[in-house]
mmCIF file of C-alpha atoms and ligand atoms in Angstrom:
data_model
loop_
_atom_site.group_PDB
_atom_site.id
_atom_site.type_symbol
_atom_site.label_atom_id
_atom_site.label_comp_id
_atom_site.label_asym_id
_atom_site.label_seq_id
_atom_site.Cartn_x
_atom_site.Cartn_y
_atom_site.Cartn_z
ATOM 1 C CA UNK W 189 129.467 -103.543 100.416
ATOM 2 C CA UNK W 190 125.757 -103.672 101.200
ATOM 3 C CA UNK W 191 123.574 -106.825 101.061
ATOM 4 C CA UNK W 192 121.076 -105.127 98.787
ATOM 5 C CA UNK W 193 122.197 -104.431 95.277
ATOM 6 C CA UNK W 194 120.375 -102.095 92.934
ATOM 7 C CA UNK W 195 121.419 -102.109 89.285
ATOM 8 C CA UNK W 196 120.573 -99.095 87.083
ATOM 9 C CA UNK W 197 118.073 -101.383 85.311
ATOM 10 C CA UNK W 198 117.134 -105.013 86.010
ATOM 11 C CA UNK W 199 115.674 -106.305 82.779
ATOM 12 C CA UNK W 200 115.623 -109.885 84.050
ATOM 13 C CA UNK W 201 113.146 -109.139 86.850
ATOM 14 C CA UNK W 202 111.090 -106.919 84.529
ATOM 15 C CA UNK W 203 110.685 -109.666 81.928
ATOM 16 C CA UNK W 204 110.403 -112.613 84.359
ATOM 17 C CA UNK W 205 106.561 -112.563 84.686
ATOM 18 C CA UNK W 206 106.227 -112.522 80.869
ATOM 19 C CA UNK W 207 108.847 -115.117 79.932
ATOM 20 C CA UNK W 208 106.505 -118.001 79.225
ATOM 21 C CA UNK W 209 104.250 -115.948 76.992
ATOM 22 C CA UNK W 210 107.252 -114.475 75.174
ATOM 23 C CA UNK W 211 108.742 -117.924 74.630
ATOM 24 C CA UNK W 212 105.404 -119.256 73.306
ATOM 25 C CA UNK W 213 105.121 -116.312 70.881
ATOM 26 C CA UNK W 214 108.688 -116.808 69.667
ATOM 27 C CA UNK W 215 107.962 -120.501 69.127
ATOM 28 C CA UNK W 216 104.907 -119.548 67.112
ATOM 29 C CA UNK W 217 107.076 -117.368 64.860
ATOM 30 C CA UNK W 218 109.551 -120.216 64.430
ATOM 31 C CA UNK W 219 106.712 -122.606 63.572
ATOM 32 C CA UNK W 220 105.338 -120.159 61.020
ATOM 33 C CA UNK W 221 108.784 -119.449 59.504
ATOM 34 C CA UNK W 222 107.470 -115.916 58.842
ATOM 35 C CA UNK W 223 110.532 -114.188 60.277
ATOM 36 C CA UNK W 224 110.513 -110.690 58.785
ATOM 37 C CA UNK W 225 107.528 -108.258 58.836
ATOM 38 C CA UNK W 226 104.292 -110.283 58.456
ATOM 39 C CA UNK W 227 101.274 -110.656 60.766
ATOM 40 C CA UNK W 228 103.097 -110.207 64.107
ATOM 41 C CA UNK W 229 104.628 -106.926 62.977
ATOM 42 C CA UNK W 230 101.337 -105.754 61.436
ATOM 43 C CA UNK W 231 99.513 -106.503 64.692
ATOM 44 C CA UNK W 232 102.110 -104.541 66.637
ATOM 45 C CA UNK W 233 101.940 -101.589 64.229
ATOM 46 C CA UNK W 234 98.164 -101.398 64.690
ATOM 47 C CA UNK W 235 98.399 -101.695 68.482
ATOM 48 C CA UNK W 236 101.238 -99.200 68.836
ATOM 49 C CA UNK W 237 99.630 -96.522 66.640
ATOM 50 C CA UNK W 238 96.468 -96.900 68.753
ATOM 51 C CA UNK W 239 98.556 -96.597 71.916
ATOM 52 C CA UNK W 240 100.161 -93.417 70.570
ATOM 53 C CA UNK W 241 96.685 -92.145 69.562
ATOM 54 C CA UNK W 242 98.145 -91.583 66.087
ATOM 55 C CA UNK W 243 97.049 -92.821 62.671
ATOM 56 C CA UNK W 244 100.020 -94.849 61.416
ATOM 57 C CA UNK W 245 102.984 -96.828 62.711
ATOM 58 C CA UNK W 246 105.760 -98.365 60.620
ATOM 59 C CA UNK W 247 107.886 -100.985 62.396
ATOM 60 C CA UNK W 248 111.608 -100.872 61.679
ATOM 61 C CA UNK W 249 114.761 -102.504 63.015
ATOM 62 C CA UNK W 250 115.983 -99.721 65.368
ATOM 63 C CA UNK W 251 115.347 -96.200 66.592
ATOM 64 C CA UNK W 252 118.333 -95.078 64.546
ATOM 65 C CA UNK W 253 116.758 -96.469 61.357
ATOM 66 C CA UNK W 254 113.489 -94.767 62.316
ATOM 67 C CA UNK W 255 115.280 -91.405 62.576
ATOM 68 C CA UNK W 256 117.061 -91.966 59.288
ATOM 69 C CA UNK W 257 113.836 -92.764 57.444
ATOM 70 C CA UNK W 258 112.049 -89.785 59.010
ATOM 71 C CA UNK W 259 114.818 -87.479 57.820
ATOM 72 C CA UNK W 260 114.751 -88.965 54.322
ATOM 73 C CA UNK W 261 110.981 -88.639 53.877
ATOM 74 C CA UNK W 262 111.093 -85.006 55.005
ATOM 75 C CA UNK W 263 113.317 -84.395 51.981
ATOM 76 C CA UNK W 264 116.525 -83.475 53.833
ATOM 77 C CA UNK W 265 119.291 -83.294 51.244
ATOM 78 C CA UNK W 266 123.091 -82.907 51.178
ATOM 79 C CA UNK W 267 124.049 -79.408 52.330
ATOM 80 C CA UNK W 268 120.820 -78.833 54.275
ATOM 81 C CA UNK W 269 120.933 -78.088 57.979
ATOM 82 C CA UNK W 270 119.047 -80.044 60.625
ATOM 83 C CA UNK W 271 118.726 -78.538 64.116
ATOM 84 C CA UNK W 272 119.292 -81.036 66.930
ATOM 85 C CA UNK W 273 119.967 -80.731 70.659
ATOM 86 C CA UNK W 274 123.618 -81.074 71.667
ATOM 87 C CA UNK W 275 122.680 -83.119 74.724
ATOM 88 C CA UNK W 276 121.180 -86.423 73.530
ATOM 89 C CA UNK W 277 122.175 -89.831 72.203
ATOM 90 C CA UNK W 278 124.264 -89.657 69.038
ATOM 91 C CA UNK W 279 121.606 -91.179 66.748
ATOM 92 C CA UNK W 280 119.635 -87.961 66.948
ATOM 93 C CA UNK W 281 122.392 -86.328 64.902
ATOM 94 C CA UNK W 282 123.288 -89.346 62.750
ATOM 95 C CA UNK W 283 120.055 -88.924 60.831
ATOM 96 C CA UNK W 284 121.315 -85.612 59.392
ATOM 97 C CA UNK W 285 124.822 -86.947 58.795
ATOM 98 C CA UNK W 286 123.526 -90.052 56.957
ATOM 99 C CA UNK W 287 121.883 -87.717 54.433
ATOM 100 C CA UNK W 288 125.060 -85.599 54.156
ATOM 101 C CA UNK W 289 123.219 -82.717 55.783
ATOM 102 C CA UNK W 290 124.814 -80.751 58.630
ATOM 103 C CA UNK W 291 123.603 -81.249 62.177
ATOM 104 C CA UNK W 292 123.332 -77.828 63.814
ATOM 105 C CA UNK W 293 123.672 -78.308 67.542
ATOM 106 C CA UNK W 294 121.680 -76.063 69.850
ATOM 107 C CA UNK W 295 121.435 -75.810 73.589
ATOM 108 C CA UNK W 296 118.898 -77.347 75.942
ATOM 109 C CA UNK W 297 116.558 -75.873 78.514
ATOM 110 C CA UNK W 298 118.258 -76.879 81.782
ATOM 111 C CA UNK W 299 114.879 -77.392 83.486
ATOM 112 C CA UNK W 300 113.839 -80.216 81.131
ATOM 113 C CA UNK W 301 117.022 -81.299 79.245
ATOM 114 C CA UNK W 302 115.030 -80.786 76.036
ATOM 115 C CA UNK W 303 115.558 -78.339 73.137
ATOM 116 C CA UNK W 304 115.361 -74.679 74.070
ATOM 117 C CA UNK W 305 112.874 -73.197 71.536
ATOM 118 C CA UNK W 306 114.580 -69.780 71.643
ATOM 119 C CA UNK W 307 117.912 -71.372 70.778
ATOM 120 C CA UNK W 308 116.207 -73.217 67.905
ATOM 121 C CA UNK W 309 114.784 -70.029 66.436
ATOM 122 C CA UNK W 310 118.160 -68.308 66.726
ATOM 123 C CA UNK W 311 119.878 -71.146 64.834
ATOM 124 C CA UNK W 312 117.590 -71.086 61.774
ATOM 125 C CA UNK W 313 119.280 -70.140 58.475
ATOM 126 C CA UNK W 314 118.104 -70.318 54.847
ATOM 127 C CA UNK W 315 119.622 -73.838 54.743
ATOM 128 C CA UNK W 316 117.610 -75.184 57.685
ATOM 129 C CA UNK W 317 115.287 -77.982 56.603
ATOM 130 C CA UNK W 318 114.179 -79.702 59.798
ATOM 131 C CA UNK W 319 114.290 -79.789 63.582
ATOM 132 C CA UNK W 320 114.611 -82.933 65.702
ATOM 133 C CA UNK W 321 113.080 -82.535 69.171
ATOM 134 C CA UNK W 322 114.177 -85.175 71.687
ATOM 135 C CA UNK W 323 111.905 -86.064 74.601
ATOM 136 C CA UNK W 324 114.936 -86.727 76.756
ATOM 137 C CA UNK W 325 114.741 -88.992 79.796
ATOM 138 C CA UNK W 326 111.015 -89.393 79.079
ATOM 139 C CA UNK W 327 110.088 -85.713 79.428
ATOM 140 C CA UNK W 328 108.223 -84.196 76.456
ATOM 141 C CA UNK W 329 109.991 -81.336 74.675
ATOM 142 C CA UNK W 330 108.259 -77.954 74.283
ATOM 143 C CA UNK W 331 106.341 -79.174 71.234
ATOM 144 C CA UNK W 332 103.810 -76.339 70.936
ATOM 145 C CA UNK W 333 106.540 -73.691 70.686
ATOM 146 C CA UNK W 334 108.635 -75.879 68.383
ATOM 147 C CA UNK W 335 105.659 -76.597 66.089
ATOM 148 C CA UNK W 336 104.915 -72.876 65.860
ATOM 149 C CA UNK W 337 108.554 -72.092 64.991
ATOM 150 C CA UNK W 338 108.705 -74.860 62.374
ATOM 151 C CA UNK W 339 105.414 -73.747 60.800
ATOM 152 C CA UNK W 340 106.562 -70.115 60.705
ATOM 153 C CA UNK W 341 109.784 -71.063 58.882
ATOM 154 C CA UNK W 342 108.429 -73.957 56.775
ATOM 155 C CA UNK W 343 110.542 -76.626 58.524
ATOM 156 C CA UNK W 344 109.889 -80.317 59.094
ATOM 157 C CA UNK W 345 109.606 -81.425 62.726
ATOM 158 C CA UNK W 346 110.725 -84.855 63.902
ATOM 159 C CA UNK W 347 110.102 -86.112 67.443
ATOM 160 C CA UNK W 348 112.776 -88.425 68.848
ATOM 161 C CA UNK W 349 110.678 -90.354 71.372
ATOM 162 C CA UNK W 350 113.183 -93.192 71.828
ATOM 163 C CA UNK W 351 112.953 -92.602 75.587
ATOM 164 C CA UNK W 352 109.375 -91.382 75.868
ATOM 165 C CA UNK W 353 106.762 -94.008 74.899
ATOM 166 C CA UNK W 354 103.422 -92.699 76.099
ATOM 167 C CA UNK W 355 104.585 -89.344 77.516
ATOM 168 C CA UNK W 356 102.000 -86.572 77.261
ATOM 169 C CA UNK W 357 102.050 -82.818 76.896
ATOM 170 C CA UNK W 358 98.820 -80.967 77.652
ATOM 171 C CA UNK W 359 97.034 -84.297 77.344
ATOM 172 C CA UNK W 360 98.452 -85.111 73.895
ATOM 173 C CA UNK W 361 100.635 -88.184 73.525
ATOM 174 C CA UNK W 362 104.064 -87.703 71.992
ATOM 175 C CA UNK W 363 103.799 -88.671 68.351
ATOM 176 C CA UNK W 364 101.066 -86.240 67.345
ATOM 177 C CA UNK W 365 102.682 -82.829 67.034
ATOM 178 C CA UNK W 366 105.778 -83.547 64.941
ATOM 179 C CA UNK W 367 105.450 -84.652 61.307
ATOM 180 C CA UNK W 368 107.021 -87.956 62.268
ATOM 181 C CA UNK W 369 107.902 -89.504 65.623
ATOM 182 C CA UNK W 370 110.650 -92.063 66.115
ATOM 183 C CA UNK W 371 110.684 -94.740 68.806
ATOM 184 C CA UNK W 372 113.297 -97.243 69.902
ATOM 185 C CA UNK W 373 112.538 -100.624 71.450
ATOM 186 C CA UNK W 374 116.155 -101.324 72.370
ATOM 187 C CA UNK W 375 116.039 -103.570 75.475
ATOM 188 C CA UNK W 376 116.830 -100.749 77.922
ATOM 189 C CA UNK W 377 113.932 -98.600 76.707
ATOM 190 C CA UNK W 378 110.553 -98.178 78.460
ATOM 191 C CA UNK W 379 109.042 -100.662 75.979
ATOM 192 C CA UNK W 380 111.744 -103.251 75.334
ATOM 193 C CA UNK W 381 112.106 -105.769 72.541
ATOM 194 C CA UNK W 382 114.280 -108.862 72.950
ATOM 195 C CA UNK W 383 116.760 -107.366 70.508
ATOM 196 C CA UNK W 384 116.784 -104.314 68.269
ATOM 197 C CA UNK W 385 113.583 -102.580 67.202
ATOM 198 C CA UNK W 386 112.112 -99.219 66.340
ATOM 199 C CA UNK W 387 109.093 -97.512 64.789
ATOM 200 C CA UNK W 388 108.045 -94.336 63.042
ATOM 201 C CA UNK W 389 104.615 -92.960 63.934
ATOM 202 C CA UNK W 390 102.855 -90.369 61.790
ATOM 203 C CA UNK W 391 99.414 -88.979 61.090
ATOM 204 C CA UNK W 392 100.197 -88.601 57.368
ATOM 205 C CA UNK W 393 99.042 -91.424 55.081
ATOM 206 C CA UNK W 394 101.441 -90.185 52.409
ATOM 207 C CA UNK W 395 104.491 -90.308 54.686
ATOM 208 C CA UNK W 396 103.384 -93.695 56.040
ATOM 209 C CA UNK W 397 103.318 -95.122 52.538
ATOM 210 C CA UNK W 398 106.744 -93.736 51.667
ATOM 211 C CA UNK W 399 108.218 -95.133 54.907
ATOM 212 C CA UNK W 400 106.800 -98.592 54.175
ATOM 213 C CA UNK W 401 108.527 -98.660 50.796
ATOM 214 C CA UNK W 402 111.835 -97.245 52.021
ATOM 215 C CA UNK W 403 112.207 -99.703 54.922
ATOM 216 C CA UNK W 404 111.776 -102.555 52.432
ATOM 217 C CA UNK W 405 114.399 -101.810 49.735
ATOM 218 C CA UNK W 406 112.183 -99.130 48.185
ATOM 219 C CA UNK W 407 109.824 -101.872 47.101
ATOM 220 C CA UNK W 408 106.143 -102.754 47.335
ATOM 221 C CA UNK W 409 106.309 -105.531 44.764
ATOM 222 C CA UNK W 410 109.098 -108.091 44.920
ATOM 223 C CA UNK W 411 112.041 -107.196 42.659
ATOM 224 C CA UNK W 412 110.494 -103.862 41.588
ATOM 225 C CA UNK W 413 112.094 -100.851 43.274
ATOM 226 C CA UNK W 414 110.447 -97.437 43.157
ATOM 227 C CA UNK W 415 113.444 -95.792 44.772
ATOM 228 C CA UNK W 416 116.757 -96.757 46.336
ATOM 229 C CA UNK W 417 115.719 -98.081 49.733
ATOM 230 C CA UNK W 418 117.030 -99.725 52.862
ATOM 231 C CA UNK W 419 116.704 -103.004 54.677
ATOM 232 C CA UNK W 420 115.221 -101.536 57.870
ATOM 233 C CA UNK W 421 112.444 -104.113 58.350
ATOM 234 C CA UNK W 422 111.256 -105.156 61.798
ATOM 235 C CA UNK W 423 111.771 -108.846 62.580
ATOM 236 C CA UNK W 424 108.667 -110.902 63.377
ATOM 237 C CA UNK W 425 110.157 -112.114 66.669
ATOM 238 C CA UNK W 426 110.489 -108.515 67.873
ATOM 239 C CA UNK W 427 106.941 -107.707 66.744
ATOM 240 C CA UNK W 428 105.722 -110.773 68.645
ATOM 241 C CA UNK W 429 107.588 -109.818 71.841
ATOM 242 C CA UNK W 430 106.342 -106.235 71.626
ATOM 243 C CA UNK W 431 102.737 -107.480 71.239
ATOM 244 C CA UNK W 432 103.136 -109.323 74.541
ATOM 245 C CA UNK W 433 104.720 -106.400 76.387
ATOM 246 C CA UNK W 434 102.770 -103.392 75.028
ATOM 247 C CA UNK W 435 99.693 -104.084 77.221
ATOM 248 C CA UNK W 436 101.934 -103.651 80.292
ATOM 249 C CA UNK W 437 103.421 -100.277 79.452
ATOM 250 C CA UNK W 438 100.763 -98.226 81.236
ATOM 251 C CA UNK W 439 101.354 -100.129 84.486
ATOM 252 C CA UNK W 440 105.104 -99.777 83.997
ATOM 253 C CA UNK W 441 104.804 -96.029 83.419
ATOM 254 C CA UNK W 442 102.626 -95.773 86.519
ATOM 255 C CA UNK W 443 105.339 -97.565 88.525
ATOM 256 C CA UNK W 444 108.072 -95.294 87.108
ATOM 257 C CA UNK W 445 106.085 -92.161 87.942
ATOM 258 C CA UNK W 446 105.429 -93.422 91.491
ATOM 259 C CA UNK W 447 109.141 -94.160 91.940
ATOM 260 C CA UNK W 448 110.048 -90.706 90.628
ATOM 261 C CA UNK W 449 107.611 -89.105 93.067
ATOM 262 C CA UNK W 450 109.125 -91.083 95.910
ATOM 263 C CA UNK W 451 112.650 -89.975 94.981
ATOM 264 C CA UNK W 452 111.544 -86.365 94.661
ATOM 265 C CA UNK W 453 109.842 -86.365 98.052
ATOM 266 C CA UNK W 454 112.656 -88.200 99.832
ATOM 267 C CA UNK W 455 115.547 -86.219 98.332
ATOM 268 C CA UNK W 456 114.009 -82.750 98.700
ATOM 269 C CA UNK W 457 116.226 -80.352 100.600
ATOM 270 C CA UNK W 458 119.524 -82.026 99.674
ATOM 271 C CA UNK W 459 122.094 -79.953 97.752
ATOM 272 C CA UNK W 460 121.189 -81.582 94.420
ATOM 273 C CA UNK W 461 118.925 -80.476 91.574
ATOM 274 C CA UNK W 462 115.968 -82.803 91.112
ATOM 275 C CA UNK W 463 114.100 -83.291 87.819
ATOM 276 C CA UNK W 464 110.971 -81.203 87.294
ATOM 277 C CA UNK W 465 108.019 -81.544 84.972
ATOM 278 C CA UNK W 466 107.212 -78.495 82.862
ATOM 279 C CA UNK W 467 103.586 -77.249 83.149
ATOM 280 C CA UNK W 468 101.318 -79.656 81.255
ATOM 281 C CA UNK W 469 104.069 -82.286 80.872
ATOM 282 C CA UNK W 470 103.695 -85.925 81.976
ATOM 283 C CA UNK W 471 107.113 -87.523 81.908
ATOM 284 C CA UNK W 472 107.445 -91.292 81.640
ATOM 285 C CA UNK W 473 110.721 -91.132 83.613
ATOM 286 C CA UNK W 474 112.875 -93.258 81.359
ATOM 287 C CA UNK W 475 115.574 -92.036 83.727
ATOM 288 C CA UNK W 476 115.531 -90.118 86.991
ATOM 289 C CA UNK W 477 118.286 -87.537 86.934
ATOM 290 C CA UNK W 478 120.021 -85.747 89.743
ATOM 291 C CA UNK W 479 122.379 -82.899 89.035
ATOM 292 C CA UNK W 480 125.265 -81.881 91.206
ATOM 293 C CA UNK W 481 128.684 -80.412 90.478
ATOM 294 C CA UNK W 482 130.675 -83.114 92.341
ATOM 295 C CA UNK W 483 128.850 -86.134 91.011
ATOM 296 C CA UNK W 484 131.852 -88.490 90.823
ATOM 297 C CA UNK W 485 132.121 -88.711 94.609
ATOM 298 C CA UNK W 486 128.439 -89.632 94.902
ATOM 299 C CA UNK W 487 128.735 -92.206 92.091
ATOM 300 C CA UNK W 488 131.693 -93.858 93.861
ATOM 301 C CA UNK W 489 129.875 -93.775 97.225
ATOM 302 C CA UNK W 490 126.763 -95.400 95.764
ATOM 303 C CA UNK W 491 128.872 -98.043 94.015
ATOM 304 C CA UNK W 492 130.274 -99.011 97.445
ATOM 305 C CA UNK W 493 126.678 -99.435 98.621
ATOM 306 C CA UNK W 494 125.907 -101.796 95.723
ATOM 307 C CA UNK W 495 123.984 -99.169 93.750
ATOM 308 C CA UNK W 496 124.602 -98.774 90.041
ATOM 309 C CA UNK W 497 124.074 -95.360 88.509
ATOM 310 C CA UNK W 498 124.396 -94.448 84.874
ATOM 311 C CA UNK W 499 125.755 -91.368 83.265
ATOM 312 C CA UNK W 500 124.145 -90.415 79.995
ATOM 313 C CA UNK W 501 125.724 -88.396 78.435
ATOM 314 C CA UNK W 502 129.220 -87.541 79.599
ATOM 315 C CA UNK W 503 130.155 -85.612 76.451
ATOM 316 C CA UNK W 504 127.774 -83.387 74.519
ATOM 317 C CA UNK W 505 127.521 -84.102 70.803
ATOM 318 C CA UNK W 506 129.009 -80.833 69.539
ATOM 319 C CA UNK W 507 132.266 -81.766 71.317
ATOM 320 C CA UNK W 508 132.470 -85.344 70.011
ATOM 321 C CA UNK W 509 135.527 -86.167 67.881
ATOM 322 C CA UNK W 510 133.289 -87.261 64.982
ATOM 323 C CA UNK W 511 131.924 -83.703 64.727
ATOM 324 C CA UNK W 512 135.234 -81.874 65.283
ATOM 325 C CA UNK W 513 135.151 -80.588 61.701
ATOM 326 C CA UNK W 514 132.040 -78.540 62.542
ATOM 327 C CA UNK W 515 134.284 -76.327 64.698
ATOM 328 C CA UNK W 516 132.293 -76.070 67.924
ATOM 329 C CA UNK W 517 134.399 -74.961 70.888
ATOM 330 C CA UNK W 518 134.054 -75.787 74.540
ATOM 331 C CA UNK W 519 131.757 -73.205 76.132
ATOM 332 C CA UNK W 520 129.679 -72.720 72.972
ATOM 333 C CA UNK W 521 126.623 -74.595 74.336
ATOM 334 C CA UNK W 522 126.970 -74.127 78.080
ATOM 335 C CA UNK W 523 123.794 -75.843 79.314
ATOM 336 C CA UNK W 524 124.508 -79.010 77.328
ATOM 337 C CA UNK W 525 128.068 -79.032 78.601
ATOM 338 C CA UNK W 526 126.944 -78.441 82.195
ATOM 339 C CA UNK W 527 124.418 -81.285 81.958
ATOM 340 C CA UNK W 528 127.169 -83.558 80.609
ATOM 341 C CA UNK W 529 129.273 -82.714 83.677
ATOM 342 C CA UNK W 530 126.577 -82.830 86.359
ATOM 343 C CA UNK W 531 123.994 -85.515 85.620
ATOM 344 C CA UNK W 532 123.665 -88.797 87.511
ATOM 345 C CA UNK W 533 120.889 -91.198 86.556
ATOM 346 C CA UNK W 534 119.502 -93.094 89.542
ATOM 347 C CA UNK W 535 118.089 -96.626 89.246
ATOM 348 C CA UNK W 536 114.486 -96.509 88.030
ATOM 349 C CA UNK W 537 112.678 -99.480 86.518
ATOM 350 C CA UNK W 538 109.180 -100.849 87.103
ATOM 351 C CA UNK W 539 110.386 -104.010 88.854
ATOM 352 C CA UNK W 540 112.604 -102.145 91.343
ATOM 353 C CA UNK W 541 111.366 -103.114 94.821
ATOM 354 C CA UNK W 542 110.469 -100.603 97.514
ATOM 355 C CA UNK W 543 113.326 -102.027 99.561
ATOM 356 C CA UNK W 544 115.768 -101.381 96.726
ATOM 357 C CA UNK W 545 114.549 -97.822 96.271
ATOM 358 C CA UNK W 546 114.669 -97.178 100.013
ATOM 359 C CA UNK W 547 118.305 -98.340 99.970
ATOM 360 C CA UNK W 548 119.114 -95.834 97.198
ATOM 361 C CA UNK W 549 117.390 -93.023 99.094
ATOM 362 C CA UNK W 550 118.999 -93.824 102.456
ATOM 363 C CA UNK W 551 122.422 -94.060 100.817
ATOM 364 C CA UNK W 552 122.088 -90.693 99.064
ATOM 365 C CA UNK W 553 120.908 -89.060 102.264
ATOM 366 C CA UNK W 554 123.796 -90.588 104.216
ATOM 367 C CA UNK W 555 126.272 -89.324 101.583
ATOM 368 C CA UNK W 556 125.073 -85.813 102.425
ATOM 369 C CA UNK W 557 125.142 -86.592 106.172
ATOM 370 C CA UNK W 558 121.372 -86.303 106.537
HETATM 371 C C1 LIG L 285 117.337 -90.292 72.374
HETATM 372 C C2 LIG L 285 117.649 -91.501 71.542
HETATM 373 N N1 LIG L 285 117.542 -91.418 70.203
HETATM 374 C C3 LIG L 285 117.783 -92.469 69.413
HETATM 375 C C4 LIG L 285 118.168 -93.692 69.934
HETATM 376 C C5 LIG L 285 118.497 -94.797 69.004
HETATM 377 O O1 LIG L 285 117.724 -95.947 69.161
HETATM 378 P P1 LIG L 285 118.324 -97.375 68.774
HETATM 379 O O2 LIG L 285 119.333 -97.756 69.800
HETATM 380 O O3 LIG L 285 117.116 -98.257 68.782
HETATM 381 O O4 LIG L 285 118.918 -97.271 67.415
HETATM 382 C C6 LIG L 285 118.272 -93.831 71.330
HETATM 383 C C7 LIG L 285 118.618 -95.095 71.994
HETATM 384 O O5 LIG L 285 119.571 -95.737 71.892
HETATM 385 C C8 LIG L 285 118.029 -92.705 72.158
HETATM 386 O O6 LIG L 285 118.135 -92.795 73.482
#
């Protein structure tokens, strides 16, 4: 075992410089006894919509709730179809299932791990109601093509930006091309809360208003319910923490992009596929992914060297037991299945030291005997 250890993510070192401020903010919430929604959440909503360069932000209690609300306000109904990538976190598909609609899994573009627009167009049927584009690993999906396809067929377009706070495509921040964009602030995300958290961002005042009612039991006035709603409210403590951390996200993204560049330069020439940015795309490198057919040997080797890797996602969604009734067979979405077999996520987090990253690089090179 090596002296240097490198976890996949070290949240403790990331949060350490901000602990006192976070603790003071949490104490302020406790003193106020305003624990749910309220001024801290409103301040965060204003700051985060400005950060996304979008008009509205509705704070909720998770990225999954954000996706569910986005699906509901687009009018997805039982029996409708919602097109989602097969290679993503499961919540991307839950939003269709929660509304008793059918998730229709389509393949990814292997260059970006994001939805393949041609596969989306081929999957459209008269029942299709919406498309969910995931900006996977922090890389923006092909939004211009997807917007054009959705407009041509009259479909709603949701962006799942749970992993992509601040990513840009052709200069535009994620959150401005889809009808609604969903974020997660789960602690492992690029902008972490100290607990669960999420948000929906939109440029539509009408959708914003509907979301605000739905997250709060379908209610704008206590004990009067316009529609059957949910308890998806953001907690004040999470709003307060996010207000402290949001001003740091640009520096964090800068650090992630510099680390990604360093990996790409140092690992060039090895028999692995390195991540690429599509033309016009600015990834926020939520994860840095290598691809190689025999990944398990490298994972074990790195573990011996004290390096933690992660493996999202070892099984594509169309082959998950919970979706067995949809009848997808192995081989039906080959790029998603290949990604599930080949991807290794290397440590990448803004507080990773140069020494830690150098240890990862040297170890990978030594695995390949170079
Ligand atoms: C792509 C993607 N979508 C949705 C989610 C769901 O977010 P949450 O865990 O906040 O519910 C996550 C994260 O877990 C995710 O990575």
